[in-house]
Coordinates of C-alpha atoms in Angstrom, one line a residue:
X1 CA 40.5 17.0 -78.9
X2 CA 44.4 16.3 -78.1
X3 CA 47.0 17.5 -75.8
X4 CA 50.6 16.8 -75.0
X5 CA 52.2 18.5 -72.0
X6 CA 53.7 20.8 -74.7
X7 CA 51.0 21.6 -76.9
X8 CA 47.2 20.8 -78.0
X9 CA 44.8 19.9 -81.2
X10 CA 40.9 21.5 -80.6
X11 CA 38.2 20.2 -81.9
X12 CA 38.6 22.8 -85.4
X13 CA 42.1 20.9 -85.9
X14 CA 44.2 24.2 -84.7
X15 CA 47.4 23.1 -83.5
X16 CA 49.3 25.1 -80.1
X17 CA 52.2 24.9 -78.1
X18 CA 52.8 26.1 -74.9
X19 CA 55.6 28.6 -73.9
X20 CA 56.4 30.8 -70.6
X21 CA 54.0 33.4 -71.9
X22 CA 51.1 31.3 -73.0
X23 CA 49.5 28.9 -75.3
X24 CA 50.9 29.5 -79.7
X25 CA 49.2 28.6 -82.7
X26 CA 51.7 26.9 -84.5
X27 CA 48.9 25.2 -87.4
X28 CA 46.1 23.4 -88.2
X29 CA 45.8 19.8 -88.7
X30 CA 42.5 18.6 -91.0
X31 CA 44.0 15.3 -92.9
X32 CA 43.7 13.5 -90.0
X33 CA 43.7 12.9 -86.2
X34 CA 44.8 14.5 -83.7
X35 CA 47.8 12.4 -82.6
X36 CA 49.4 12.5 -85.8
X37 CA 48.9 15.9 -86.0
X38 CA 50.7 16.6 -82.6
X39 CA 53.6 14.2 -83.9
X40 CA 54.2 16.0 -86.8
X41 CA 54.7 19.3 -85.2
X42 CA 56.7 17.1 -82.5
X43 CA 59.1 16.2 -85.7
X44 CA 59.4 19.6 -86.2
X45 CA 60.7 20.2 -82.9
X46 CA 63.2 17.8 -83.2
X47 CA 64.3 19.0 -86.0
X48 CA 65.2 22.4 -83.9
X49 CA 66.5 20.5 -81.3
X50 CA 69.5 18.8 -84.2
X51 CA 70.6 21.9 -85.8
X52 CA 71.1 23.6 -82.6
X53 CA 72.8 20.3 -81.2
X54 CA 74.8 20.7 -84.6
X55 CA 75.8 24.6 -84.1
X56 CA 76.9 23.5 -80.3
X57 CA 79.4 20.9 -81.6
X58 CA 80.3 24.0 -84.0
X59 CA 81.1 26.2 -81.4
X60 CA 83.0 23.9 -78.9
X61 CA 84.6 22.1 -81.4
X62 CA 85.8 24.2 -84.5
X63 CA 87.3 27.4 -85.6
X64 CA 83.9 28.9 -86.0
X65 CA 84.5 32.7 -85.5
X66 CA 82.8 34.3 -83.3
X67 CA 80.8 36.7 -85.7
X68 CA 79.3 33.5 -87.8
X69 CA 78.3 31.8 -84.8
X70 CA 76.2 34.7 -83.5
X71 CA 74.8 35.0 -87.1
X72 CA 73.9 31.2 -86.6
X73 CA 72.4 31.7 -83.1
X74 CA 70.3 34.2 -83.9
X75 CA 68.9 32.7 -87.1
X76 CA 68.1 29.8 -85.1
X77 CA 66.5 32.1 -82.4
X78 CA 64.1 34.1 -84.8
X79 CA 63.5 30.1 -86.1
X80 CA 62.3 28.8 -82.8
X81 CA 60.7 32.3 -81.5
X82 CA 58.7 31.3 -85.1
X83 CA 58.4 27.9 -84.9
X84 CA 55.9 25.5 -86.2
X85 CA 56.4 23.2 -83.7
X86 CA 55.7 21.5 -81.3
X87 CA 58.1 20.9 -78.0
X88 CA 60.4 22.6 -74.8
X89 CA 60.7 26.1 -76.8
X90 CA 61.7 27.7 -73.7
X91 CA 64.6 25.1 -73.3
X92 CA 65.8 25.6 -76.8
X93 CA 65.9 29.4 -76.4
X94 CA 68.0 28.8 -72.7
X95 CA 70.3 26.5 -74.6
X96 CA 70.7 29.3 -77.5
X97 CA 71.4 31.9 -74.6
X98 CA 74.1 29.8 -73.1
X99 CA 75.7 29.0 -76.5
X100 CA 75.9 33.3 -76.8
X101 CA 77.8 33.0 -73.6
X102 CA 79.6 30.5 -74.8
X103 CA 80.5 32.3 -78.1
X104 CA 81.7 35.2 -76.0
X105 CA 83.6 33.6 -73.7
X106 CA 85.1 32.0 -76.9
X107 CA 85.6 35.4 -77.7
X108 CA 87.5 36.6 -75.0
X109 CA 89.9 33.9 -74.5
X110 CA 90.6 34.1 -78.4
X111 CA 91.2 37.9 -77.9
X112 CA 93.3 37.0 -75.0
X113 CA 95.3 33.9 -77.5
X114 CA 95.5 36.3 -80.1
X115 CA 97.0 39.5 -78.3
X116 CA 99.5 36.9 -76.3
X117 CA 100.5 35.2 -79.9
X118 CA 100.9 39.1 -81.1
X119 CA 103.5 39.7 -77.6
X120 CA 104.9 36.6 -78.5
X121 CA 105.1 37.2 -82.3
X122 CA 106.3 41.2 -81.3
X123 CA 109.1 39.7 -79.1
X124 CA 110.6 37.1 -81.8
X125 CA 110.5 39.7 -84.4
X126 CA 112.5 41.7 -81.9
X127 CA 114.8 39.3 -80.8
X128 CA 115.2 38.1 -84.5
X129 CA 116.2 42.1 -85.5
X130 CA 118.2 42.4 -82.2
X131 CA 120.4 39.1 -83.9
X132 CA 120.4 40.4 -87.5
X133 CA 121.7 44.0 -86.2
X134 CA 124.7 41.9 -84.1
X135 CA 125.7 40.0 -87.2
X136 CA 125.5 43.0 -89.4
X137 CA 129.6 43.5 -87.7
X138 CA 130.5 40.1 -88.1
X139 CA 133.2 39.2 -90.7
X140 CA 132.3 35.7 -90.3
X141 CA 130.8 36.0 -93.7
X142 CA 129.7 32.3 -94.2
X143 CA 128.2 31.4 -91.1
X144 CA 126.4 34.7 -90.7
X145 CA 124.7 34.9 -94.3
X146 CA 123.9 31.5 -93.6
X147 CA 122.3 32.3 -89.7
X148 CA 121.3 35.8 -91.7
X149 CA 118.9 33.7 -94.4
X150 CA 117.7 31.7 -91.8
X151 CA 116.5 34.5 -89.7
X152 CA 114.9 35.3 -93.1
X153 CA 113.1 32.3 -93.2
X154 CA 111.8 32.8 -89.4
X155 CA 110.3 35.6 -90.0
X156 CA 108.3 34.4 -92.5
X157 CA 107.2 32.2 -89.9
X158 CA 105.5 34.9 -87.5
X159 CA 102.6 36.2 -87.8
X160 CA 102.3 40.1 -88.8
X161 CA 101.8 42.5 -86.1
X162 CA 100.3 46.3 -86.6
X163 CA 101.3 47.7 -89.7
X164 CA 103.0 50.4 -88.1
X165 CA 105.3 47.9 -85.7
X166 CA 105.5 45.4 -87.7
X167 CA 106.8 47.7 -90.8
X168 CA 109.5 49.4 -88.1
X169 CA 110.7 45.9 -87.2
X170 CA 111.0 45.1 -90.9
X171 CA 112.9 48.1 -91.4
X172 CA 115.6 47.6 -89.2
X173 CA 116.1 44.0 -90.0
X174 CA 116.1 44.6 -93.4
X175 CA 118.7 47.4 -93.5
X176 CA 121.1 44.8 -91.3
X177 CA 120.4 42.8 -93.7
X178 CA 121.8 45.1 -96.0
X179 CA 124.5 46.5 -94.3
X180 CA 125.9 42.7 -93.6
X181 CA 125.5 42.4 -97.4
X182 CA 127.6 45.6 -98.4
X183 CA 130.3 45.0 -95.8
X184 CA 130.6 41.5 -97.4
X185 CA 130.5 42.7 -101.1
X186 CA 133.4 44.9 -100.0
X187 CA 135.2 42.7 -98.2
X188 CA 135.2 39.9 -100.8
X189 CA 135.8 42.7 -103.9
X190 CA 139.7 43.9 -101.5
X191 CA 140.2 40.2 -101.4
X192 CA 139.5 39.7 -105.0
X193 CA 142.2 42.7 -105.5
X194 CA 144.3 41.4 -103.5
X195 CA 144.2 37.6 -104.8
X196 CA 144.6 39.6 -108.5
X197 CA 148.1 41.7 -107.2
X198 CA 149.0 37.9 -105.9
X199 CA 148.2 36.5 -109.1
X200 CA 150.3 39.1 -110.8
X201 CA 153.3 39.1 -108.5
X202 CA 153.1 34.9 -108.7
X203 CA 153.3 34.8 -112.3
X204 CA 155.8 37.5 -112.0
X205 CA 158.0 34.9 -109.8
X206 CA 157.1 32.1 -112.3
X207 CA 158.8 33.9 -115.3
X208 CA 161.8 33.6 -113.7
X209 CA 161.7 30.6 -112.2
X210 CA 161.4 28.9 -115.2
X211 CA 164.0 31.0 -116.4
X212 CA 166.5 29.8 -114.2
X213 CA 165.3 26.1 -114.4
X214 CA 168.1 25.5 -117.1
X215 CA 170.3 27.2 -114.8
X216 CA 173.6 25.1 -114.2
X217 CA 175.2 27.9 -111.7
X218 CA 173.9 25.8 -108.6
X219 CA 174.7 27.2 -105.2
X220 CA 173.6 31.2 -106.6
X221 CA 170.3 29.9 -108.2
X222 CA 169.8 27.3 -105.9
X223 CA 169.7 30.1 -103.1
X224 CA 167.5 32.7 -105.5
X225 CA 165.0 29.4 -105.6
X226 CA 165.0 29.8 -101.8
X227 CA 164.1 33.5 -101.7
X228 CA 161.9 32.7 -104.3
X229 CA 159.5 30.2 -102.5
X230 CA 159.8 32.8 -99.4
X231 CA 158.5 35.7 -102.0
X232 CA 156.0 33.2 -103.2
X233 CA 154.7 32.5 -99.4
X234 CA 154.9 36.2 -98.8
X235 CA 153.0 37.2 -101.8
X236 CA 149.3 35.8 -100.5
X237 CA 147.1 32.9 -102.1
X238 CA 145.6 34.1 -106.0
X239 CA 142.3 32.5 -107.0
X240 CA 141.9 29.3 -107.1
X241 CA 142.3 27.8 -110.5
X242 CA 144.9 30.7 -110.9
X243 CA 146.9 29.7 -108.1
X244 CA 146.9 25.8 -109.0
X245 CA 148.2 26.5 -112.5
X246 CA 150.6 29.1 -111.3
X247 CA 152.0 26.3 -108.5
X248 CA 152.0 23.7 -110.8
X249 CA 154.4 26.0 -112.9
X250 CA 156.5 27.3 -110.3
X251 CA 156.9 23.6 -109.1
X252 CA 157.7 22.1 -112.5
X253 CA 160.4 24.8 -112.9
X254 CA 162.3 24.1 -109.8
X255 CA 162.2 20.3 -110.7
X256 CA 163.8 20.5 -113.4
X257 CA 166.7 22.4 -111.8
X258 CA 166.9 20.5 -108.9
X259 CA 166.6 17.2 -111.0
X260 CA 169.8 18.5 -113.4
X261 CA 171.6 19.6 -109.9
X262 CA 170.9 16.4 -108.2
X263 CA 172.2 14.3 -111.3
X264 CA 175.5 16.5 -111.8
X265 CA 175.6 16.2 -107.8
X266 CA 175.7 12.5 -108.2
X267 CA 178.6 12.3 -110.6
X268 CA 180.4 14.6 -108.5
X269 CA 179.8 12.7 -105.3
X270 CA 181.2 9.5 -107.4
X271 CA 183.7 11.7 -108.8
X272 CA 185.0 12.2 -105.0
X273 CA 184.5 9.2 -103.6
X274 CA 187.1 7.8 -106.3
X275 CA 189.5 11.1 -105.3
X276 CA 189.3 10.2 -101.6
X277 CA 190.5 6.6 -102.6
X278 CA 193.4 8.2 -104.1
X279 CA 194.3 10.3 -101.3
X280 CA 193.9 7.9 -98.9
X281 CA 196.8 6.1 -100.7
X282 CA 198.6 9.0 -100.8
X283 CA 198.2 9.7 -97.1
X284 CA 199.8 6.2 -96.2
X285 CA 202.6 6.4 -98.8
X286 CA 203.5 9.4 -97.0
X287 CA 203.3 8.3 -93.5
X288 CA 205.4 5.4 -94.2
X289 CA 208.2 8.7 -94.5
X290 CA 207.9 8.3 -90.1
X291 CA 210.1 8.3 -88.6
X292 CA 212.7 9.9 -90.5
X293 CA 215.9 8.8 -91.3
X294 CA 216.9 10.3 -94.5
X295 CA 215.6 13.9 -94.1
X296 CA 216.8 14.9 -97.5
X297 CA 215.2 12.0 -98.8
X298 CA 212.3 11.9 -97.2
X299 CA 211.7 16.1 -98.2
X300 CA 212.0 15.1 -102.2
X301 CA 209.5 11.9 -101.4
X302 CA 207.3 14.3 -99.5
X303 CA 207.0 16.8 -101.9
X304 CA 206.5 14.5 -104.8
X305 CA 203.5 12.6 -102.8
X306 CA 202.2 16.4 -102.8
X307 CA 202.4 17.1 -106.1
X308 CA 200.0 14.2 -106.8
X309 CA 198.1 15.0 -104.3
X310 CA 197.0 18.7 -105.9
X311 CA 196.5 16.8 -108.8
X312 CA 193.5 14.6 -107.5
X313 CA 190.7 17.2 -106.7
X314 CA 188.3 17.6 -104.3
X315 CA 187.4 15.0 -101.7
X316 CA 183.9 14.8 -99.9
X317 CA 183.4 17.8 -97.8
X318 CA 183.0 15.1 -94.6
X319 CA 186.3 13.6 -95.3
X320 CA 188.2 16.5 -96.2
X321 CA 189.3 17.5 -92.9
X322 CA 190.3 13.7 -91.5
X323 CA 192.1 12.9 -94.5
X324 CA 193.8 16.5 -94.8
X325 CA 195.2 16.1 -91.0
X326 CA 196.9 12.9 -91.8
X327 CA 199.1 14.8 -94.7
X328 CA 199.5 17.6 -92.3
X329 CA 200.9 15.5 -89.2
X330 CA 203.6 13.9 -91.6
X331 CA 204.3 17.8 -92.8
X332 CA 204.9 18.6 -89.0
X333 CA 207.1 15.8 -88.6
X334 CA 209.2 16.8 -91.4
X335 CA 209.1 20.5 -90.2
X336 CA 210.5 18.9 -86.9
X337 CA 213.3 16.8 -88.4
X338 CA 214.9 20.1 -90.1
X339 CA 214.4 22.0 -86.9
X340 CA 216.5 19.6 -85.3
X341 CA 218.9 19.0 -88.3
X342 CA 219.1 22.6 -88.2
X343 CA 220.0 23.3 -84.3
X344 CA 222.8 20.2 -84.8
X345 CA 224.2 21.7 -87.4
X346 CA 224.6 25.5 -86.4
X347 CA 227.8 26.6 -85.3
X348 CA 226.3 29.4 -82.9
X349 CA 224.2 27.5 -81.1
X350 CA 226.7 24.5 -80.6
X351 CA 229.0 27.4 -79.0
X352 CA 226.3 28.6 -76.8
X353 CA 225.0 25.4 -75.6
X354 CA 228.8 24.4 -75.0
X355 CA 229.2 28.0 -73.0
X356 CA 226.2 27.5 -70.8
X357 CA 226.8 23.7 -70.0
X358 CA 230.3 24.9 -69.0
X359 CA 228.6 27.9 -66.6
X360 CA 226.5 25.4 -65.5
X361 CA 229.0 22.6 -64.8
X362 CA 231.3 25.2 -63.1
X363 CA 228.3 26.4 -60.7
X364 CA 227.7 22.6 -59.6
X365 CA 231.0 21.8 -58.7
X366 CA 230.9 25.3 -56.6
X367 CA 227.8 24.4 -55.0
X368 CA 229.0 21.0 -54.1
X369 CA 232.5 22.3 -52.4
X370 CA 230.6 25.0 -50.3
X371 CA 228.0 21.7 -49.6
X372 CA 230.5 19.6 -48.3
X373 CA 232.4 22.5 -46.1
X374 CA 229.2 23.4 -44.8
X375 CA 228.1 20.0 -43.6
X376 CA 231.7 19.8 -42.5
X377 CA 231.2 22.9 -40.4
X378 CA 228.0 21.4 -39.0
X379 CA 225.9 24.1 -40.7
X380 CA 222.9 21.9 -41.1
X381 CA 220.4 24.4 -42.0
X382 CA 222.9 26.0 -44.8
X383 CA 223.7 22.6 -45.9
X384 CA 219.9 21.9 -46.3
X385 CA 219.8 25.4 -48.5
X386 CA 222.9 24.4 -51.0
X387 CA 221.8 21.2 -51.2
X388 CA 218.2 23.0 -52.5
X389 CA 219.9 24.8 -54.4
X390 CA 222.5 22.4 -55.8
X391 CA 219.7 20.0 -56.6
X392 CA 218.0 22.9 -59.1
X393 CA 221.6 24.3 -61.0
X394 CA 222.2 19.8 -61.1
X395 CA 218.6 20.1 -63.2
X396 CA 219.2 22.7 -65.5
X397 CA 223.0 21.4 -66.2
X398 CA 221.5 17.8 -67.2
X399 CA 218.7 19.4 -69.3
X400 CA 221.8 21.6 -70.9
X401 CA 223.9 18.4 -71.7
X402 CA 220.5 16.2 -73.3
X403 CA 220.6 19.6 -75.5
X404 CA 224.6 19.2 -76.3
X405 CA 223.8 16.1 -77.5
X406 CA 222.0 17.0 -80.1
X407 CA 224.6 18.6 -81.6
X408 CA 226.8 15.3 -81.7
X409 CA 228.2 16.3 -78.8

């Protein structure tokens, strides 16, 4: 006979192994002795003692859910209730219990991880509808369908809650969605209508532009060029390829006006230039009139000057009044001469000047008699007032004789 502090061999070859509630048969051993028969049945055991070291591992250290370990713990359990072995039975069955409580506390916090991932998930999906209903009223149509696909892409992300919430969520993101989409279908189909009455009303404006690029009336078309560019930035942007083509056009037609201007410009400029020679020639011929001495003379030289001076043309418009005031200044001086030719020759006014020189003279020689008798007298202070007043009648008289002698006289 053979024992083991877990188990015995009698003397028939029975093998047993002790538990809490007694003494098992677990076999019988008859190939040979004893020993060998106890470590067999002690193989066994170990063998128990690796698949429940092996489900352990399992439970702490994988996914395992909690319905396939219990399966797994309580095949092991009916396995060592059962077993043919020979070993700490008791021990493996405490080390199963614990792995149930394991397994369920396992359990719990899962439930726990899973309904806080399921807040978590429930409050993104909210926040993510919350976003897609505010962009639903944004006309910031690119960066919105861009944020709006993203949000897409997020959701795809989260994990799905109750059918029921997570179908209600889905429903009002979707339907922002789709409200963002028919507000920007709309919006782009008025601006498509309205970059198709641009395109119209540009090619409209092109037609005549390049009607009037052979224009050679400058300053009229030159201005209806102007009002066309302004109807042209009024009229709004076409589509693209549209609008290019139609600029390209539109520009092409003004250059050649503006080119043909430019060139018949030139030759008038030169044209000028060559005018304002010839005037300036004129304008010193004629001041070389000043200061007159031969009025008659000088009148007959004037107005020939003039006469080739009507002839040139136009000057440059910067010149024109410089050179223009030089003609007029030796005008004036002529204008002068015969006023004065005229007051020296007129019979009237030679009489008049004579008569008032004469009143004048007379008043003088008055003033200067009562002068002297007054300072005679010892009248100071009516000497000092005919002597005032002597002095102003003296002023007059000499401004009366410098007149006289205009006449010749």
């Amino acid at each position: 006979m053979s024992s083991d502090p877990w188990g015995r061999v009698d003397e028939t070859g029975t093998v047993y192994v002790r538990t809490a509630d007694g003494e098992r048969v677990v076999g019988s051993w008859q190939a040979g002795s004893p020993d060998e028969a106890l470590a067999y049945f002690k193989r066994k055991y170990d063998g128990l003692v690796v698949e429940i070291g092996l489900l352990e591992r399992r439970v702490r250290t994988t996914d395992l859910s909690a319905k396939d370990a219990m399966t797994a713990i309580e095949h092991l359990r009916a396995t060592v209730n059962e077993a043919h072995a020979v070993g700490d039975l008791d021990a493996l069955t405490k080390r199963l219990d614990a792995l149930v409580e394991q397994v369920a506390t396992r359990r719990e916090e899962r439930k726990a991880a899973k309904a806080k991932a399921t807040d978590e998930a429930r409050t993104a999906k909210e926040d993510l509808v919350a976003e897609a209903e505010q962009l639903a009223t944004s006309e910031q149509w690119r960066n919105a369908g861009e944020r709006l696909r993203a949000l897409v892409d997020s959701w795809k992300g989260l994990p799905r809650l109750d059918r029921k919430t997570d179908d209600e969520l889905w429903h009002r993101f979707s339907h922002a969605r789709s409200v963002f989409s028919k507000r920007r279908k709309a919006h782009f189909a008025s601006l498509d209508a309205q970059r198709e009455e641009a395109r119209q009303l540009k090619e409209k404006l092109v037609q005549e532009a390049e009607a009037l690029s052979g224009s050679t009336d400058w300053g009229p078309t030159a201005a209806r060029y102007r009002e066309l560019m302004s109807d042209w930035k009024a009229a709004g942007r076409a589509q693209r390829e549209a609008e290019d083509e139609l600029w390209n056009r539109f520009r092409g037609a003004q250059d050649v006006f503006f080119a043909a201007r430019a060139e018949v410009f030139a030759e008038r400029d030169s044209e000028q230039r060559e005018n304002l020679a010839l005037k300036e020639e004129l304008a010193i011929e004629a001041e070389k009139l000043l200061p007159v001495t031969d009025l008659k003379a000088a009148r007959a030289a004037f107005r020939s000057i003039n006469e080739r001076w009507e002839a040139i043309g136009h000057v440059p418009r910067e010149a024109r009044p410089k050179i223009e005031a030089r003609m007029h200044a030796v005008e004036r001086a002529l204008q002068d001469a015969e006023e004065a030719e005229w007051r020296r020759t007129n019979p009237e006014a030679r009489a008049r000047a004579e008569g008032l020189t004469g009143q004048l003279q007379a008043a003088v020689d008055k003033l200067r008699q009562q002068l002297e008798a007054a300072r005679a007298a010892g009248n100071t202070a009516k000497a000092d007032k005919l002597a005032k007043e002597l002095e102003g009648r003296q002023a007059l008289l000499d401004q009366a004789l410098k007149g006289l002698q205009e006449f010749g006289g």
